[in-house]
Coordinates of N, CA and C in Angstrom, one line a residue:
X1 N -25.1 -80.1 24.9 CA -25.4 -79.9 23.2 C -25.0 -81.3 22.6
X2 N -25.9 -81.5 21.7 CA -25.5 -82.7 20.8 C -24.3 -82.4 20.0
X3 N -23.2 -83.3 20.1 CA -22.1 -82.9 19.2 C -22.6 -83.0 17.8
X4 N -21.6 -82.2 16.9 CA -22.2 -82.0 15.3 C -22.1 -83.4 14.8
X5 N -21.1 -84.2 15.1 CA -21.0 -85.5 14.4 C -22.2 -86.2 14.5
X6 N -23.1 -86.2 15.3 CA -24.4 -86.8 15.5 C -25.3 -86.2 14.6
X7 N -25.5 -84.9 14.6 CA -26.1 -84.2 13.5 C -25.8 -84.7 12.0
X8 N -24.4 -84.4 11.8 CA -24.1 -85.0 10.4 C -24.4 -86.4 10.1
X9 N -24.2 -87.4 11.1 CA -24.6 -88.6 10.8 C -26.1 -88.7 10.3
X10 N -26.8 -87.9 11.2 CA -28.4 -87.9 10.7 C -28.6 -87.5 9.5
X11 N -27.9 -86.4 9.0 CA -28.2 -85.8 7.6 C -27.6 -86.7 6.5
X12 N -26.5 -87.4 6.8 CA -26.0 -88.3 5.8 C -26.9 -89.5 5.6
X13 N -27.6 -90.1 6.7 CA -28.6 -91.1 6.6 C -30.0 -90.6 6.0
X14 N -30.3 -89.4 6.1 CA -31.6 -88.8 5.5 C -31.2 -88.7 3.9
X15 N -29.9 -88.4 3.5 CA -29.6 -87.9 2.2 C -28.8 -89.1 1.4
X16 N -28.7 -90.3 2.1 CA -28.3 -91.1 1.3 C -26.8 -91.7 1.3
X17 N -26.1 -91.2 2.5 CA -24.7 -91.4 2.9 C -23.9 -90.0 2.6
X18 N -22.5 -90.3 3.0 CA -21.7 -89.0 3.1 C -21.4 -88.4 1.9
X19 N -21.2 -89.3 0.7 CA -21.1 -88.6 -0.5 C -22.4 -87.9 -1.1
X20 N -23.4 -88.5 -0.9 CA -24.8 -87.7 -1.3 C -25.0 -86.4 -0.4
X21 N -24.4 -86.4 0.7 CA -24.8 -85.3 1.5 C -23.6 -84.3 1.0
X22 N -22.3 -84.5 0.7 CA -21.4 -83.7 0.3 C -21.8 -83.1 -1.2
X23 N -22.6 -83.7 -1.7 CA -23.1 -83.1 -3.2 C -24.1 -82.0 -2.9
X24 N -24.7 -82.1 -1.8 CA -25.7 -81.0 -1.5 C -25.0 -79.8 -0.8
X25 N -23.8 -79.8 -0.5 CA -23.1 -78.6 0.1 C -22.9 -77.4 -1.0
X26 N -23.0 -76.3 -0.6 CA -22.6 -75.0 -1.5 C -21.3 -75.2 -1.8
X27 N -20.8 -74.1 -2.6 CA -19.2 -73.9 -2.8 C -18.8 -73.4 -1.6
X28 N -17.6 -73.8 -1.5 CA -16.7 -73.4 -0.2 C -16.5 -71.9 -0.3
X29 N -16.7 -71.0 0.7 CA -16.5 -69.6 0.7 C -15.1 -69.3 0.3
X30 N -15.0 -68.2 -0.6 CA -13.7 -67.9 -1.0 C -13.5 -66.2 -0.9
X31 N -12.8 -66.2 0.2 CA -12.5 -64.8 0.6 C -12.0 -63.9 -0.4
X32 N -11.2 -64.5 -1.1 CA -10.3 -63.7 -2.3 C -11.5 -63.3 -3.5
X33 N -12.2 -64.4 -3.8 CA -13.3 -63.9 -4.6 C -14.2 -62.8 -4.1
X34 N -14.6 -63.1 -2.9 CA -15.5 -61.9 -2.3 C -15.0 -60.6 -2.2
X35 N -13.7 -60.6 -1.9 CA -12.9 -59.2 -1.7 C -12.7 -58.5 -3.2
X36 N -12.9 -59.4 -4.3 CA -12.8 -58.7 -5.6 C -14.1 -58.4 -6.3
X37 N -15.2 -58.8 -5.5 CA -16.6 -58.4 -5.9 C -17.0 -57.0 -6.0
X38 N -17.4 -56.6 -7.1 CA -17.7 -55.0 -7.4 C -18.8 -54.5 -6.6
X39 N -18.6 -53.3 -6.1 CA -19.7 -52.8 -5.5 C -21.0 -52.9 -6.1
X40 N -20.8 -52.9 -7.4 CA -22.3 -52.8 -8.2 C -22.8 -54.1 -7.9
X41 N -22.2 -55.3 -8.0 CA -22.7 -56.6 -7.7 C -23.2 -56.7 -6.3
X42 N -22.6 -56.0 -5.4 CA -22.9 -56.2 -4.0 C -24.5 -55.2 -3.7
X43 N -24.5 -54.2 -4.5 CA -25.7 -53.2 -4.6 C -26.9 -54.0 -5.1
X44 N -26.4 -54.8 -6.2 CA -27.4 -55.6 -7.1 C -28.0 -56.8 -6.0
X45 N -27.1 -57.3 -5.4 CA -27.6 -58.5 -4.6 C -28.5 -57.8 -3.3
X46 N -28.1 -56.9 -2.9 CA -28.7 -56.1 -1.8 C -30.1 -55.8 -2.3
X47 N -30.3 -55.3 -3.5 CA -31.6 -54.9 -4.1 C -32.5 -56.2 -4.3
X48 N -31.9 -57.3 -4.8 CA -32.6 -58.4 -5.2 C -33.1 -58.9 -3.8
X49 N -32.3 -59.1 -2.8 CA -32.8 -59.6 -1.4 C -33.9 -58.8 -1.0
X50 N -33.8 -57.5 -1.0 CA -34.9 -56.6 -0.4 C -36.0 -56.8 -1.4
X51 N -36.1 -56.9 -2.7 CA -37.3 -57.0 -3.4 C -37.8 -58.5 -3.3
X52 N -37.0 -59.4 -3.0 CA -37.5 -60.9 -2.8 C -38.1 -61.1 -1.4
X53 N -37.8 -60.3 -0.4 CA -38.5 -60.4 0.8 C -40.1 -60.0 0.6
X54 N -40.7 -61.3 1.3 CA -42.1 -61.2 1.4 C -42.8 -61.2 -0.3
X55 N -42.1 -61.6 -1.1 CA -42.5 -61.7 -2.5 C -42.0 -63.0 -3.2
X56 N -42.5 -63.3 -4.3 CA -42.3 -64.7 -5.0 C -41.0 -64.2 -5.7
X57 N -40.0 -65.1 -5.4 CA -38.5 -65.0 -6.0 C -38.4 -65.1 -7.2
X58 N -39.4 -66.0 -7.8 CA -39.4 -66.3 -9.3 C -39.8 -65.0 -10.1
X59 N -40.7 -64.1 -9.6 CA -41.0 -63.0 -10.3 C -39.9 -62.0 -10.4
X60 N -39.1 -61.9 -9.4 CA -38.0 -61.0 -9.3 C -36.9 -61.5 -10.3
X61 N -36.7 -62.8 -10.2 CA -35.7 -63.3 -11.2 C -36.2 -63.2 -12.7
X62 N -37.3 -63.3 -13.0 CA -38.0 -63.2 -14.3 C -37.7 -61.9 -14.8
X63 N -37.9 -60.8 -13.8 CA -37.7 -59.3 -14.2 C -36.3 -58.7 -14.0
X64 N -35.3 -59.7 -13.6 CA -34.2 -59.1 -13.3 C -33.5 -58.3 -14.3
X65 N -33.5 -58.7 -15.6 CA -32.8 -57.8 -16.6 C -33.5 -56.5 -16.6
X66 N -34.7 -56.4 -16.4 CA -35.3 -55.1 -16.3 C -34.8 -54.2 -15.0
X67 N -34.6 -54.9 -14.0 CA -34.0 -54.3 -12.8 C -32.6 -53.7 -13.1
X68 N -32.0 -54.5 -13.8 CA -30.4 -54.1 -14.0 C -30.6 -52.8 -14.9
X69 N -31.3 -52.9 -16.0 CA -31.5 -51.7 -16.9 C -32.1 -50.4 -16.0
X70 N -33.2 -50.6 -15.3 CA -33.7 -49.6 -14.7 C -32.9 -48.9 -13.6
X71 N -32.1 -49.6 -13.0 CA -31.4 -49.1 -11.7 C -29.7 -48.8 -12.4
X72 N -29.5 -48.7 -13.6 CA -28.3 -48.4 -14.1 C -27.3 -49.2 -13.8
X73 N -27.7 -50.5 -13.8 CA -26.7 -51.6 -13.7 C -26.1 -51.5 -12.1
X74 N -26.8 -50.9 -11.2 CA -26.4 -50.7 -9.9 C -25.0 -50.1 -9.7
X75 N -24.5 -49.3 -10.4 CA -23.5 -48.4 -10.1 C -23.7 -47.3 -9.1
X76 N -23.1 -47.6 -7.9 CA -23.7 -46.7 -6.7 C -23.3 -45.3 -7.0
X77 N -22.3 -44.9 -7.6 CA -22.0 -43.3 -7.8 C -23.0 -42.8 -8.8
X78 N -23.4 -43.5 -9.8 CA -24.5 -43.0 -10.8 C -25.7 -42.8 -10.1
X79 N -26.2 -43.9 -9.4 CA -27.5 -43.8 -8.7 C -27.5 -42.6 -7.6
X80 N -26.5 -42.4 -6.9 CA -26.4 -41.4 -5.9 C -26.5 -39.9 -6.4
X81 N -26.1 -39.8 -7.7 CA -26.3 -38.5 -8.3 C -27.5 -38.3 -9.1
X82 N -28.5 -39.4 -9.2 CA -29.6 -39.2 -10.0 C -30.8 -38.2 -9.3
X83 N -31.6 -37.4 -9.9 CA -32.4 -36.5 -9.4 C -33.7 -37.2 -8.8
X84 N -34.5 -36.4 -8.2 CA -35.7 -36.9 -7.8 C -36.7 -37.4 -8.9
X85 N -36.5 -36.9 -10.1 CA -37.4 -37.2 -11.1 C -37.0 -38.6 -11.5
X86 N -35.8 -39.0 -11.4 CA -35.3 -40.3 -11.9 C -36.2 -41.4 -10.9
X87 N -36.1 -41.1 -9.7 CA -36.7 -42.1 -8.7 C -38.2 -42.1 -8.7
X88 N -39.0 -40.9 -9.1 CA -40.3 -40.7 -9.2 C -40.6 -41.6 -10.6
X89 N -39.8 -41.6 -11.5 CA -40.1 -42.3 -12.6 C -40.2 -43.9 -12.5
X90 N -39.3 -44.3 -11.7 CA -39.2 -45.6 -11.4 C -40.5 -46.3 -10.7
X91 N -41.3 -45.5 -10.1 CA -42.6 -45.7 -9.6 C -43.6 -46.1 -10.6
X92 N -43.4 -45.7 -11.9 CA -44.1 -46.1 -13.0 C -43.4 -47.0 -14.1
X93 N -42.3 -47.5 -13.7 CA -41.4 -48.4 -14.6 C -41.9 -49.8 -14.6
X94 N -42.4 -50.3 -15.6 CA -43.0 -51.6 -15.6 C -42.0 -52.7 -15.7
X95 N -40.6 -52.2 -15.9 CA -39.5 -53.3 -16.0 C -39.2 -53.9 -14.6
X96 N -39.5 -53.2 -13.4 CA -39.4 -53.6 -12.3 C -40.7 -53.8 -11.4
X97 N -40.5 -54.1 -10.1 CA -41.8 -54.2 -9.1 C -41.8 -52.9 -8.5
X98 N -43.0 -52.2 -8.7 CA -43.2 -51.0 -8.2 C -43.5 -50.8 -7.0
X99 N -42.6 -51.1 -6.0 CA -42.9 -50.8 -4.6 C -42.1 -49.6 -4.1
X100 N -42.8 -48.6 -3.8 CA -42.2 -47.3 -3.5 C -40.9 -47.5 -2.5
X101 N -41.2 -48.0 -1.4 CA -40.3 -48.1 -0.1 C -38.9 -48.8 -0.7
X102 N -39.3 -49.9 -1.3 CA -38.2 -50.8 -1.8 C -37.4 -50.1 -2.8
X103 N -38.0 -49.4 -3.6 CA -37.2 -48.6 -4.8 C -36.4 -47.6 -4.0
X104 N -36.9 -47.0 -3.1 CA -36.0 -46.0 -2.2 C -34.9 -46.5 -1.5
X105 N -35.1 -47.6 -1.2 CA -34.0 -48.4 -0.5 C -32.7 -48.6 -1.3
X106 N -32.9 -48.6 -2.8 CA -31.9 -48.7 -3.5 C -31.2 -47.4 -3.5
X107 N -31.6 -46.2 -3.3 CA -30.9 -45.1 -3.3 C -30.1 -45.1 -1.9
X108 N -30.8 -45.4 -0.8 CA -30.1 -45.5 0.5 C -28.9 -46.4 0.6
X109 N -29.2 -47.5 -0.1 CA -28.1 -48.6 0.0 C -27.0 -48.2 -1.0
X110 N -27.1 -47.5 -2.1 CA -26.2 -47.0 -2.8 C -25.2 -46.1 -2.0
X111 N -25.9 -45.3 -1.3 CA -24.9 -44.4 -0.4 C -24.3 -45.2 0.6
X112 N -25.0 -46.0 1.1 CA -24.5 -47.1 2.2 C -23.1 -47.7 1.6
X113 N -23.3 -48.3 0.6 CA -22.3 -49.1 -0.3 C -21.0 -48.0 -0.4
X114 N -21.2 -47.0 -0.8 CA -20.1 -45.9 -1.2 C -19.5 -45.7 0.2
X115 N -20.1 -45.6 1.2 CA -19.6 -45.2 2.7 C -18.7 -46.2 3.0
X116 N -19.1 -47.4 2.9 CA -18.3 -48.8 3.5 C -17.1 -48.7 2.5
X117 N -17.4 -48.6 1.2 CA -16.2 -48.6 0.3 C -15.2 -47.6 0.4
X118 N -15.6 -46.5 0.8 CA -14.7 -45.3 1.2 C -13.9 -45.7 2.4
X119 N -14.4 -46.5 3.4 CA -13.7 -46.8 4.7 C -12.8 -48.0 4.5
X120 N -13.1 -48.8 3.5 CA -12.5 -50.2 3.5 C -12.0 -50.5 2.2
X121 N -12.1 -49.8 1.1 CA -11.5 -49.9 -0.2 C -12.7 -50.4 -1.2
X122 N -13.3 -51.1 -0.6 CA -14.7 -51.8 -1.3 C -15.5 -52.5 -0.4
X123 N -17.0 -52.8 -0.8 CA -17.7 -53.4 0.3 C -17.3 -54.9 0.2
X124 N -16.7 -55.4 -0.8 CA -16.4 -56.8 -0.8 C -15.1 -56.9 0.1
X125 N -14.2 -56.2 0.1 CA -13.0 -56.1 0.9 C -13.6 -56.2 2.3
X126 N -14.4 -55.2 2.6 CA -15.0 -55.0 4.2 C -15.6 -56.4 4.7
X127 N -16.3 -56.9 3.7 CA -17.1 -58.4 4.1 C -15.9 -59.4 4.3
X128 N -14.9 -59.4 3.2 CA -14.0 -60.5 3.4 C -13.3 -60.5 4.8
X129 N -13.1 -59.2 5.3 CA -12.2 -59.3 6.5 C -13.1 -59.3 7.8
X130 N -14.3 -59.5 7.8 CA -15.3 -59.6 8.8 C -15.4 -61.3 9.3
X131 N -15.1 -61.4 10.8 CA -15.0 -62.8 10.9 C -16.4 -63.5 11.0
X132 N -16.5 -64.7 10.7 CA -17.6 -65.5 10.7 C -18.1 -65.7 12.1
X133 N -17.2 -65.7 13.1 CA -17.4 -65.8 14.5 C -18.3 -64.7 15.1
X134 N -18.4 -63.5 14.2 CA -19.2 -62.3 14.6 C -20.3 -62.1 13.7
X135 N -21.0 -63.0 13.1 CA -22.0 -62.7 12.0 C -23.2 -61.9 12.7
X136 N -23.4 -61.9 14.1 CA -24.6 -61.2 14.4 C -24.1 -59.6 14.6
X137 N -22.9 -59.5 14.8 CA -22.3 -58.1 14.7 C -22.4 -57.3 13.2
X138 N -22.2 -58.5 12.2 CA -22.3 -57.7 10.8 C -23.9 -57.7 10.6
X139 N -24.6 -58.5 11.0 CA -26.1 -58.4 10.7 C -26.6 -57.0 11.3
X140 N -26.1 -56.8 12.4 CA -26.5 -55.5 13.3 C -26.1 -54.2 12.6
X141 N -24.9 -54.5 12.0 CA -24.4 -53.2 11.1 C -25.4 -52.9 9.7
X142 N -25.5 -54.1 9.1 CA -26.6 -53.9 8.0 C -27.8 -53.5 8.0
X143 N -28.3 -54.0 9.3 CA -29.6 -53.3 9.9 C -29.5 -51.9 10.0
X144 N -28.6 -51.4 10.8 CA -28.6 -50.0 11.2 C -28.0 -49.1 10.1
X145 N -27.1 -49.5 9.3 CA -26.5 -48.5 8.4 C -27.1 -48.7 6.9
X146 N -27.6 -49.9 6.6 CA -28.4 -50.2 5.4 C -29.8 -49.9 5.6
X147 N -30.5 -50.1 4.4 CA -32.0 -49.9 4.4 C -32.7 -51.3 4.0
X148 N -33.5 -51.6 5.0 CA -34.3 -52.9 4.6 C -33.3 -54.2 4.7
X149 N -32.3 -54.1 5.4 CA -31.3 -55.1 5.4 C -31.4 -55.8 6.7
X150 N -32.4 -55.7 7.4 CA -32.4 -56.3 8.7 C -32.9 -57.7 8.6
X151 N -32.8 -58.6 9.7 CA -33.4 -59.9 9.8 C -33.0 -60.9 8.7
X152 N -33.9 -61.6 8.3 CA -33.6 -62.6 7.3 C -33.0 -62.2 5.9
X153 N -33.3 -60.8 5.6 CA -32.9 -60.4 4.3 C -31.3 -60.0 4.3
X154 N -30.8 -59.6 5.6 CA -29.4 -59.5 5.7 C -28.7 -60.8 5.6
X155 N -29.2 -62.0 6.2 CA -28.7 -63.3 6.1 C -28.6 -63.9 4.8
X156 N -29.7 -63.6 4.2 CA -29.7 -64.0 2.6 C -28.9 -63.2 1.8
X157 N -28.5 -62.0 2.1 CA -27.5 -61.1 1.3 C -26.2 -61.8 1.6
X158 N -25.9 -62.2 2.8 CA -24.4 -62.6 3.1 C -24.4 -64.0 2.2
X159 N -25.4 -64.8 2.4 CA -25.4 -66.1 1.7 C -25.3 -66.2 0.3
X160 N -25.8 -65.0 -0.4 CA -25.8 -65.0 -1.8 C -24.5 -64.3 -2.3
X161 N -23.8 -63.5 -1.6 CA -22.7 -62.8 -2.1 C -21.5 -63.7 -1.8
X162 N -21.8 -64.8 -0.9 CA -20.6 -65.8 -0.8 C -19.9 -65.6 0.7
X163 N -20.5 -64.9 1.6 CA -19.8 -64.8 2.9 C -20.2 -65.9 3.6
X164 N -19.1 -66.4 4.5 CA -19.5 -67.7 5.2 C -20.3 -67.5 6.5
X165 N -21.3 -67.8 6.5 CA -22.3 -67.7 7.6 C -23.5 -68.7 7.8
X166 N -24.2 -68.5 8.8 CA -25.4 -69.5 8.9 C -26.7 -68.6 8.7
X167 N -27.6 -69.5 8.5 CA -29.0 -68.8 8.2 C -30.0 -69.4 9.3
X168 N -30.8 -68.5 9.8 CA -31.7 -69.1 10.8 C -33.1 -69.5 10.2
X169 N -32.8 -70.3 9.2 CA -34.1 -70.9 8.6 C -34.9 -71.9 9.7
X170 N -36.1 -72.2 9.1 CA -36.8 -72.9 10.0 C -36.3 -74.2 10.4
X171 N -35.8 -74.9 9.5 CA -35.1 -76.1 9.8 C -33.7 -75.8 10.7
X172 N -33.0 -75.0 10.3 CA -31.8 -74.7 11.0 C -32.1 -74.8 12.4
X173 N -33.2 -73.6 12.7 CA -33.5 -73.6 14.0 C -34.0 -74.8 14.8
X174 N -34.9 -75.4 14.1 CA -35.4 -76.7 14.5 C -34.3 -77.7 15.0
X175 N -33.1 -77.8 14.1 CA -32.0 -78.5 14.5 C -31.4 -78.0 15.6
X176 N -31.1 -76.7 16.1 CA -30.5 -76.3 17.1 C -31.4 -76.6 18.3
X177 N -32.8 -76.3 18.1 CA -33.4 -76.5 19.3 C -33.7 -78.0 19.6
X178 N -33.6 -78.8 18.8 CA -33.5 -80.3 19.0 C -32.1 -80.9 19.5
X179 N -31.1 -80.0 19.2 CA -29.7 -80.4 19.8 C -29.5 -79.7 21.4
X180 N -30.6 -79.1 21.7 CA -30.4 -78.7 23.2 C -30.5 -77.2 23.4
X181 N -30.3 -76.4 22.3 CA -30.1 -74.9 22.4 C -31.6 -74.2 22.9
X182 N -31.4 -73.5 23.8 CA -32.8 -72.8 24.3 C -33.0 -71.5 23.7
X183 N -33.7 -71.5 22.6 CA -34.1 -70.6 21.7 C -35.6 -70.7 21.2
X184 N -36.0 -69.6 20.9 CA -37.5 -69.5 20.3 C -37.7 -70.2 19.0
X185 N -38.8 -70.5 18.7 CA -39.0 -71.2 17.2 C -38.6 -70.2 16.1
X186 N -38.8 -69.0 16.4 CA -38.3 -67.8 15.4 C -37.4 -67.0 16.2
X187 N -36.1 -67.1 15.6 CA -34.9 -66.4 16.1 C -34.9 -64.9 15.7
X188 N -35.3 -64.1 16.6 CA -35.4 -62.5 16.4 C -34.6 -61.8 17.5
X189 N -34.7 -62.3 18.7 CA -34.1 -61.4 19.7 C -32.6 -61.6 19.6
X190 N -31.8 -60.4 20.2 CA -30.6 -60.5 20.1 C -30.0 -61.6 21.0
X191 N -30.7 -62.0 22.1 CA -30.2 -62.9 23.0 C -30.2 -64.4 22.2
X192 N -31.3 -64.5 21.4 CA -31.3 -65.9 20.8 C -30.2 -65.8 19.6
X193 N -30.0 -64.8 18.9 CA -29.0 -64.6 18.1 C -27.8 -64.8 18.5
X194 N -27.4 -64.3 19.8 CA -26.1 -64.7 20.4 C -25.9 -66.0 20.8
X195 N -27.1 -66.8 21.2 CA -26.8 -68.1 21.4 C -26.7 -69.0 20.2
X196 N -27.2 -68.6 19.1 CA -27.0 -69.3 17.9 C -25.6 -69.0 17.4
X197 N -25.0 -67.9 17.6 CA -23.6 -67.5 17.0 C -22.7 -68.4 17.8
X198 N -23.0 -68.4 19.3 CA -21.9 -69.2 20.0 C -22.1 -70.7 19.8
X199 N -23.2 -71.2 19.4 CA -23.1 -72.6 19.1 C -22.5 -72.9 17.8
X200 N -22.6 -72.1 16.8 CA -22.2 -72.2 15.5 C -20.5 -72.0 15.6
X201 N -20.1 -71.1 16.4 CA -18.8 -71.0 16.9 C -18.2 -72.2 17.3
X202 N -18.7 -73.0 18.4 CA -18.4 -74.0 19.0 C -18.3 -75.3 18.1
X203 N -19.3 -75.4 17.0 CA -19.3 -76.6 16.0 C -18.2 -76.2 15.1
X204 N -17.9 -74.9 14.8 CA -16.7 -74.7 14.0 C -15.7 -75.0 14.4
X205 N -15.3 -74.8 15.8 CA -14.2 -75.3 16.4 C -14.1 -76.8 16.5
X206 N -15.2 -77.4 16.6 CA -15.3 -78.9 16.9 C -15.0 -79.6 15.6
X207 N -15.4 -79.1 14.4 CA -15.4 -79.6 12.9 C -14.5 -79.1 12.0
X208 N -14.1 -77.8 12.2 CA -13.2 -77.2 11.0 C -14.0 -76.8 9.9
X209 N -15.4 -77.2 9.9 CA -16.2 -76.9 8.6 C -16.5 -75.3 8.5
X210 N -16.8 -75.0 7.3 CA -17.2 -73.5 7.1 C -18.7 -73.4 7.8
X211 N -18.9 -72.2 8.2 CA -20.5 -71.9 8.8 C -21.4 -72.2 7.7
X212 N -21.2 -71.9 6.5 CA -22.2 -72.3 5.4 C -22.5 -73.8 5.4
X213 N -21.5 -74.7 5.5 CA -21.8 -76.0 5.6 C -22.4 -76.4 6.9
X214 N -21.9 -75.8 8.0 CA -22.6 -76.3 9.1 C -24.2 -76.2 9.2
X215 N -24.5 -74.9 8.7 CA -25.8 -74.3 8.5 C -26.6 -75.2 7.6
X216 N -26.2 -75.5 6.6 CA -26.6 -76.5 5.5 C -26.9 -78.0 5.9
X217 N -26.0 -78.4 6.8 CA -26.0 -79.8 7.2 C -27.3 -79.9 8.4
X218 N -27.3 -78.9 9.0 CA -28.4 -78.7 10.1 C -29.7 -78.8 9.4
X219 N -29.7 -77.9 8.2 CA -31.0 -77.9 7.6 C -31.5 -79.3 7.1
X220 N -30.5 -79.9 6.6 CA -30.8 -81.3 5.9 C -30.9 -82.5 6.8
X221 N -30.6 -82.2 8.3 CA -30.7 -83.2 9.2 C -32.0 -83.4 9.9
X222 N -33.0 -82.5 9.4 CA -34.2 -82.4 10.3 C -35.3 -82.0 9.4
X223 N -36.6 -82.1 9.9 CA -37.8 -81.3 9.1 C -38.1 -82.4 8.0
X224 N -38.8 -81.7 6.9 CA -39.1 -82.6 5.6 C -37.9 -82.8 5.0
X225 N -38.0 -84.2 4.4 CA -36.9 -84.7 3.8 C -36.6 -84.0 2.4
X226 N -36.1 -82.9 2.4 CA -35.7 -82.1 1.1 C -34.5 -81.5 1.2
X227 N -33.9 -80.8 -0.1 CA -32.8 -80.1 0.1 C -33.0 -78.9 0.6
X228 N -32.2 -78.0 1.2 CA -32.3 -76.7 1.8 C -32.8 -75.7 0.9

């Protein structure tokens, strides 16, 4: 496998040097902040990622204030006690995108968030304790216990709430394949995900960098010359 220093050097060259690349890095993961994140904000981000999947993100962002109002500011306990009439009314609510399956995923995920919070104190505390070296285990849990949180949606959820992990975007996968990892062009199988996890674990040990940084640098080292 290509050592990560080679990949980083390529990204630095493409982006104008070490300092320019550093400016393109996201905020460093903050486990204390993540542990304090309210369950309502976790559910809100779950909902945003679910609705953004296969849809124009800009539309969801533009309507987001309406989502907040329509879904009672994503308070899990309040949503879990709403009658069927409430959910049926959302199918006609112009404040949100009226996709029935995605609307009902909010109810299911409210219950999911409450279950995890009951087990661990809060969903944020649960995430903060989960090691980055086992992202595939966390993604599997999200897919099985959550609603519509599998695949890329789960990865995006973790990225946006500030959990330290990789994202198997097109450019990240291209970087991994170029570095010598035997995986498909689209990483979907458990076998390929395990290979990706093992490689990021190795690069983490090699560099001491957060997984989020490793993922971003990979993306910036290959493909079209653009920011991730």
